[in-house]
Amino acid sequence: MLFPTHFVGGAFTALFFSTGGDAKTTFMAAVTGGLAALLPDIDSPKSYLGSKVPIAPSAIKMTLGHRGPLHSLAAAVALYILFQWYLPQVLPALIPYVNHWIFWGYTSHLLLDMLTPEGVPLLWPVRGRLAVPLAHTGSIMERFLVFPILSLLFLCLLYKKIGGVLI
């Protein structure tokens, strides 16, 4: 999937799994989840995030390959554990929320990539990829069905979470 689809999917998923809060917290959940959804593609220099970070994506791709271990639940859990340790030192007031938003945003990426024929090694290090091949990355199906539906779901959920009040 392309980065706009991943961003909206991550924003939706983080918002879906977030507990209540004010409008500011709701928007922070959406943005954090959306950004976290871009993280698994750091293993590709051609990805949106990978193109912004010099050298690291190429090194990761050469070492792990694209859609390798970073596209697994093991990576999502490892990131969760890392942030569970790191975030209290940086953002102590937001700890109950931020790590969950990151986890759900990251996980949404894996689920969306499972919709492509290439699939993902979700249970890595167990061999094999899980795929429900509904759309190729960048295809008409993604651009005119998956992305618009996710966007609509996100906007409806956002509207509901902020109490039906647009800011």
PDB file of C-alpha atoms in Angstrom:
ATOM      1  CA  MET A   1       0.000   0.000   0.000  1.00  0.00           C
ATOM      2  CA  LEU A   2       1.039   3.596  -0.547  1.00  0.00           C
ATOM      3  CA  PHE A   3       1.870   5.981   2.273  1.00  0.00           C
ATOM      4  CA  PRO A   4      -1.455   7.911   2.243  1.00  0.00           C
ATOM      5  CA  THR A   5      -3.333   4.628   2.712  1.00  0.00           C
ATOM      6  CA  HIS A   6      -0.980   3.593   5.508  1.00  0.00           C
ATOM      7  CA  PHE A   7      -1.233   6.986   7.215  1.00  0.00           C
ATOM      8  CA  VAL A   8      -5.038   7.015   7.170  1.00  0.00           C
ATOM      9  CA  GLY A   9      -5.147   3.341   8.208  1.00  0.00           C
ATOM     10  CA  GLY A  10      -2.821   4.024  11.136  1.00  0.00           C
ATOM     11  CA  ALA A  11      -4.774   7.107  12.175  1.00  0.00           C
ATOM     12  CA  PHE A  12      -8.037   5.163  12.029  1.00  0.00           C
ATOM     13  CA  THR A  13      -6.699   2.162  13.955  1.00  0.00           C
ATOM     14  CA  ALA A  14      -5.064   4.246  16.703  1.00  0.00           C
ATOM     15  CA  LEU A  15      -8.264   6.257  17.051  1.00  0.00           C
ATOM     16  CA  PHE A  16     -10.413   3.127  17.057  1.00  0.00           C
ATOM     17  CA  PHE A  17      -8.443   1.583  19.919  1.00  0.00           C
ATOM     18  CA  SER A  18      -7.923   4.802  21.876  1.00  0.00           C
ATOM     19  CA  THR A  19      -9.947   5.512  24.948  1.00  0.00           C
ATOM     20  CA  GLY A  20     -11.839   8.787  25.307  1.00  0.00           C
ATOM     21  CA  GLY A  21     -10.240  12.141  25.658  1.00  0.00           C
ATOM     22  CA  ASP A  22     -10.587  15.698  24.540  1.00  0.00           C
ATOM     23  CA  ALA A  23     -10.272  16.871  20.943  1.00  0.00           C
ATOM     24  CA  LYS A  24      -6.527  17.546  21.324  1.00  0.00           C
ATOM     25  CA  THR A  25      -5.860  14.017  22.576  1.00  0.00           C
ATOM     26  CA  THR A  26      -8.020  12.601  19.786  1.00  0.00           C
ATOM     27  CA  PHE A  27      -6.030  14.430  17.127  1.00  0.00           C
ATOM     28  CA  MET A  28      -2.748  13.410  18.763  1.00  0.00           C
ATOM     29  CA  ALA A  29      -3.868   9.778  18.672  1.00  0.00           C
ATOM     30  CA  ALA A  30      -4.699  10.037  14.983  1.00  0.00           C
ATOM     31  CA  VAL A  31      -1.453  11.753  14.002  1.00  0.00           C
ATOM     32  CA  THR A  32       0.695   9.438  16.149  1.00  0.00           C
ATOM     33  CA  GLY A  33      -1.013   6.342  14.737  1.00  0.00           C
ATOM     34  CA  GLY A  34      -0.681   7.672  11.197  1.00  0.00           C
ATOM     35  CA  LEU A  35       3.029   8.361  11.582  1.00  0.00           C
ATOM     36  CA  ALA A  36       3.634   5.021  13.297  1.00  0.00           C
ATOM     37  CA  ALA A  37       1.977   3.305  10.347  1.00  0.00           C
ATOM     38  CA  LEU A  38       4.804   4.586   8.140  1.00  0.00           C
ATOM     39  CA  LEU A  39       7.544   2.987  10.276  1.00  0.00           C
ATOM     40  CA  PRO A  40       7.569  -0.565   8.833  1.00  0.00           C
ATOM     41  CA  ASP A  41       8.529   0.805   5.407  1.00  0.00           C
ATOM     42  CA  ILE A  42      11.762   2.285   6.779  1.00  0.00           C
ATOM     43  CA  ASP A  43      13.228  -0.848   5.177  1.00  0.00           C
ATOM     44  CA  SER A  44      12.741   0.673   1.706  1.00  0.00           C
ATOM     45  CA  PRO A  45      14.595   3.720   0.370  1.00  0.00           C
ATOM     46  CA  LYS A  46      11.703   4.239  -2.072  1.00  0.00           C
ATOM     47  CA  SER A  47       9.077   4.549   0.679  1.00  0.00           C
ATOM     48  CA  TYR A  48       7.847   7.937   1.855  1.00  0.00           C
ATOM     49  CA  LEU A  49       9.661   7.706   5.183  1.00  0.00           C
ATOM     50  CA  GLY A  50      12.649   5.873   3.712  1.00  0.00           C
ATOM     51  CA  SER A  51      13.196   8.647   1.171  1.00  0.00           C
ATOM     52  CA  LYS A  52      13.448  11.192   4.011  1.00  0.00           C
ATOM     53  CA  VAL A  53      16.093   9.324   6.011  1.00  0.00           C
ATOM     54  CA  PRO A  54      19.513   9.000   4.369  1.00  0.00           C
ATOM     55  CA  ILE A  55      21.420   5.695   4.311  1.00  0.00           C
ATOM     56  CA  ALA A  56      19.441   3.781   6.991  1.00  0.00           C
ATOM     57  CA  PRO A  57      16.741   2.396   4.638  1.00  0.00           C
ATOM     58  CA  SER A  58      19.336   1.032   2.216  1.00  0.00           C
ATOM     59  CA  ALA A  59      21.284  -0.600   5.046  1.00  0.00           C
ATOM     60  CA  ILE A  60      18.109  -2.106   6.512  1.00  0.00           C
ATOM     61  CA  LYS A  61      16.941  -3.351   3.113  1.00  0.00           C
ATOM     62  CA  MET A  62      20.318  -4.992   2.415  1.00  0.00           C
ATOM     63  CA  THR A  63      20.304  -6.636   5.850  1.00  0.00           C
ATOM     64  CA  LEU A  64      16.648  -7.586   6.354  1.00  0.00           C
ATOM     65  CA  GLY A  65      15.042  -7.075   2.946  1.00  0.00           C
ATOM     66  CA  HIS A  66      11.794  -5.236   2.266  1.00  0.00           C
ATOM     67  CA  ARG A  67       8.735  -6.693   3.964  1.00  0.00           C
ATOM     68  CA  GLY A  68      10.957  -8.821   6.137  1.00  0.00           C
ATOM     69  CA  PRO A  69      11.100  -8.852   9.948  1.00  0.00           C
ATOM     70  CA  LEU A  70       9.956  -5.221  10.223  1.00  0.00           C
ATOM     71  CA  HIS A  71       6.628  -6.325   8.741  1.00  0.00           C
ATOM     72  CA  SER A  72       5.886  -8.749  11.578  1.00  0.00           C
ATOM     73  CA  LEU A  73       4.108  -8.801  14.906  1.00  0.00           C
ATOM     74  CA  ALA A  74       7.497  -9.467  16.519  1.00  0.00           C
ATOM     75  CA  ALA A  75       8.679  -6.037  15.328  1.00  0.00           C
ATOM     76  CA  ALA A  76       5.458  -4.394  16.547  1.00  0.00           C
ATOM     77  CA  VAL A  77       5.877  -5.967  19.978  1.00  0.00           C
ATOM     78  CA  ALA A  78       9.602  -5.106  20.109  1.00  0.00           C
ATOM     79  CA  LEU A  79       8.780  -1.489  19.266  1.00  0.00           C
ATOM     80  CA  TYR A  80       6.082  -1.493  21.948  1.00  0.00           C
ATOM     81  CA  ILE A  81       8.546  -2.794  24.546  1.00  0.00           C
ATOM     82  CA  LEU A  82      11.208  -0.290  23.454  1.00  0.00           C
ATOM     83  CA  PHE A  83       8.816   2.630  23.744  1.00  0.00           C
ATOM     84  CA  GLN A  84       7.423   1.309  27.024  1.00  0.00           C
ATOM     85  CA  TRP A  85      10.927   1.746  28.395  1.00  0.00           C
ATOM     86  CA  TYR A  86      11.859   4.949  26.493  1.00  0.00           C
ATOM     87  CA  LEU A  87       8.724   7.106  26.534  1.00  0.00           C
ATOM     88  CA  PRO A  88       8.444   7.552  30.323  1.00  0.00           C
ATOM     89  CA  GLN A  89      11.739   9.411  30.175  1.00  0.00           C
ATOM     90  CA  VAL A  90      10.599  11.713  27.346  1.00  0.00           C
ATOM     91  CA  LEU A  91       6.810  12.146  27.650  1.00  0.00           C
ATOM     92  CA  PRO A  92       5.817  10.993  31.135  1.00  0.00           C
ATOM     93  CA  ALA A  93       2.319  12.514  31.059  1.00  0.00           C
ATOM     94  CA  LEU A  94       1.285  10.771  27.834  1.00  0.00           C
ATOM     95  CA  ILE A  95       2.618   7.301  28.552  1.00  0.00           C
ATOM     96  CA  PRO A  96      -0.740   5.589  29.032  1.00  0.00           C
ATOM     97  CA  TYR A  97      -1.711   6.592  25.508  1.00  0.00           C
ATOM     98  CA  VAL A  98       1.199   7.210  23.148  1.00  0.00           C
ATOM     99  CA  ASN A  99       2.704   3.721  23.183  1.00  0.00           C
ATOM    100  CA  HIS A 100      -0.679   2.189  22.354  1.00  0.00           C
ATOM    101  CA  TRP A 101      -1.215   4.628  19.478  1.00  0.00           C
ATOM    102  CA  ILE A 102       2.211   3.709  18.090  1.00  0.00           C
ATOM    103  CA  PHE A 103       1.517  -0.015  18.418  1.00  0.00           C
ATOM    104  CA  TRP A 104      -1.883   0.157  16.696  1.00  0.00           C
ATOM    105  CA  GLY A 105      -0.597   2.440  13.941  1.00  0.00           C
ATOM    106  CA  TYR A 106       2.337   0.115  13.272  1.00  0.00           C
ATOM    107  CA  THR A 107       0.090  -2.949  13.331  1.00  0.00           C
ATOM    108  CA  SER A 108      -2.347  -1.353  10.872  1.00  0.00           C
ATOM    109  CA  HIS A 109       0.492  -1.204   8.347  1.00  0.00           C
ATOM    110  CA  LEU A 110       0.965  -4.948   8.619  1.00  0.00           C
ATOM    111  CA  LEU A 111      -2.740  -5.617   8.171  1.00  0.00           C
ATOM    112  CA  LEU A 112      -2.972  -3.340   5.134  1.00  0.00           C
ATOM    113  CA  ASP A 113       0.074  -4.932   3.509  1.00  0.00           C
ATOM    114  CA  MET A 114      -1.566  -8.320   4.036  1.00  0.00           C
ATOM    115  CA  LEU A 115      -4.146  -7.149   1.461  1.00  0.00           C
ATOM    116  CA  THR A 116      -1.480  -7.241  -1.271  1.00  0.00           C
ATOM    117  CA  PRO A 117      -0.399 -10.369  -3.153  1.00  0.00           C
ATOM    118  CA  GLU A 118       3.099 -10.138  -1.601  1.00  0.00           C
ATOM    119  CA  GLY A 119       1.664 -10.332   1.927  1.00  0.00           C
ATOM    120  CA  VAL A 120       3.758 -10.066   5.088  1.00  0.00           C
ATOM    121  CA  PRO A 121       5.716 -12.432   7.332  1.00  0.00           C
ATOM    122  CA  LEU A 122       3.290 -11.639  10.159  1.00  0.00           C
ATOM    123  CA  LEU A 123       4.476 -14.465  12.402  1.00  0.00           C
ATOM    124  CA  TRP A 124       8.201 -14.014  11.679  1.00  0.00           C
ATOM    125  CA  PRO A 125      10.505 -15.817  12.489  1.00  0.00           C
ATOM    126  CA  VAL A 126       8.084 -18.540  11.460  1.00  0.00           C
ATOM    127  CA  ARG A 127       8.471 -18.952   7.707  1.00  0.00           C
ATOM    128  CA  GLY A 128       5.704 -18.019   5.346  1.00  0.00           C
ATOM    129  CA  ARG A 129       3.702 -14.948   4.486  1.00  0.00           C
ATOM    130  CA  LEU A 130       0.110 -14.162   5.183  1.00  0.00           C
ATOM    131  CA  ALA A 131      -1.793 -12.558   2.333  1.00  0.00           C
ATOM    132  CA  VAL A 132      -5.368 -11.807   1.398  1.00  0.00           C
ATOM    133  CA  PRO A 133      -4.567 -10.537  -2.109  1.00  0.00           C
ATOM    134  CA  LEU A 134      -7.232  -7.916  -2.730  1.00  0.00           C
ATOM    135  CA  ALA A 135      -5.174  -5.026  -4.114  1.00  0.00           C
ATOM    136  CA  HIS A 136      -1.748  -4.401  -5.575  1.00  0.00           C
ATOM    137  CA  THR A 137       0.217  -1.482  -4.113  1.00  0.00           C
ATOM    138  CA  GLY A 138      -0.797   1.694  -5.942  1.00  0.00           C
ATOM    139  CA  SER A 139      -3.468  -0.077  -7.971  1.00  0.00           C
ATOM    140  CA  ILE A 140      -6.834   1.367  -8.936  1.00  0.00           C
ATOM    141  CA  MET A 141      -8.358  -0.839  -6.222  1.00  0.00           C
ATOM    142  CA  GLU A 142      -6.174   0.798  -3.559  1.00  0.00           C
ATOM    143  CA  ARG A 143      -6.595   4.338  -4.857  1.00  0.00           C
ATOM    144  CA  PHE A 144     -10.333   4.252  -5.519  1.00  0.00           C
ATOM    145  CA  LEU A 145     -11.637   1.718  -3.022  1.00  0.00           C
ATOM    146  CA  VAL A 146      -9.314   0.970  -0.082  1.00  0.00           C
ATOM    147  CA  PHE A 147      -8.083   4.545   0.509  1.00  0.00           C
ATOM    148  CA  PRO A 148     -11.498   6.249   0.173  1.00  0.00           C
ATOM    149  CA  ILE A 149     -13.218   3.693   2.417  1.00  0.00           C
ATOM    150  CA  LEU A 150     -10.507   4.009   5.082  1.00  0.00           C
ATOM    151  CA  SER A 151     -10.690   7.805   4.827  1.00  0.00           C
ATOM    152  CA  LEU A 152     -14.453   7.781   5.250  1.00  0.00           C
ATOM    153  CA  LEU A 153     -14.255   5.413   8.217  1.00  0.00           C
ATOM    154  CA  PHE A 154     -11.568   7.597   9.781  1.00  0.00           C
ATOM    155  CA  LEU A 155     -13.593  10.792   9.353  1.00  0.00           C
ATOM    156  CA  CYS A 156     -16.729   9.178  10.793  1.00  0.00           C
ATOM    157  CA  LEU A 157     -14.799   7.860  13.794  1.00  0.00           C
ATOM    158  CA  LEU A 158     -13.041  11.193  14.294  1.00  0.00           C
ATOM    159  CA  TYR A 159     -16.404  12.975  14.238  1.00  0.00           C
ATOM    160  CA  LYS A 160     -17.794  10.533  16.788  1.00  0.00           C
ATOM    161  CA  LYS A 161     -14.705  10.730  19.069  1.00  0.00           C
ATOM    162  CA  ILE A 162     -14.788  14.527  19.260  1.00  0.00           C
ATOM    163  CA  GLY A 163     -18.434  14.421  20.220  1.00  0.00           C
ATOM    164  CA  GLY A 164     -19.877  15.398  16.882  1.00  0.00           C
ATOM    165  CA  VAL A 165     -18.270  18.829  17.091  1.00  0.00           C
ATOM    166  CA  LEU A 166     -16.014  20.022  14.313  1.00  0.00           C
ATOM    167  CA  ILE A 167     -13.232  22.362  15.344  1.00  0.00           C
TER     168      ILE A 167
END
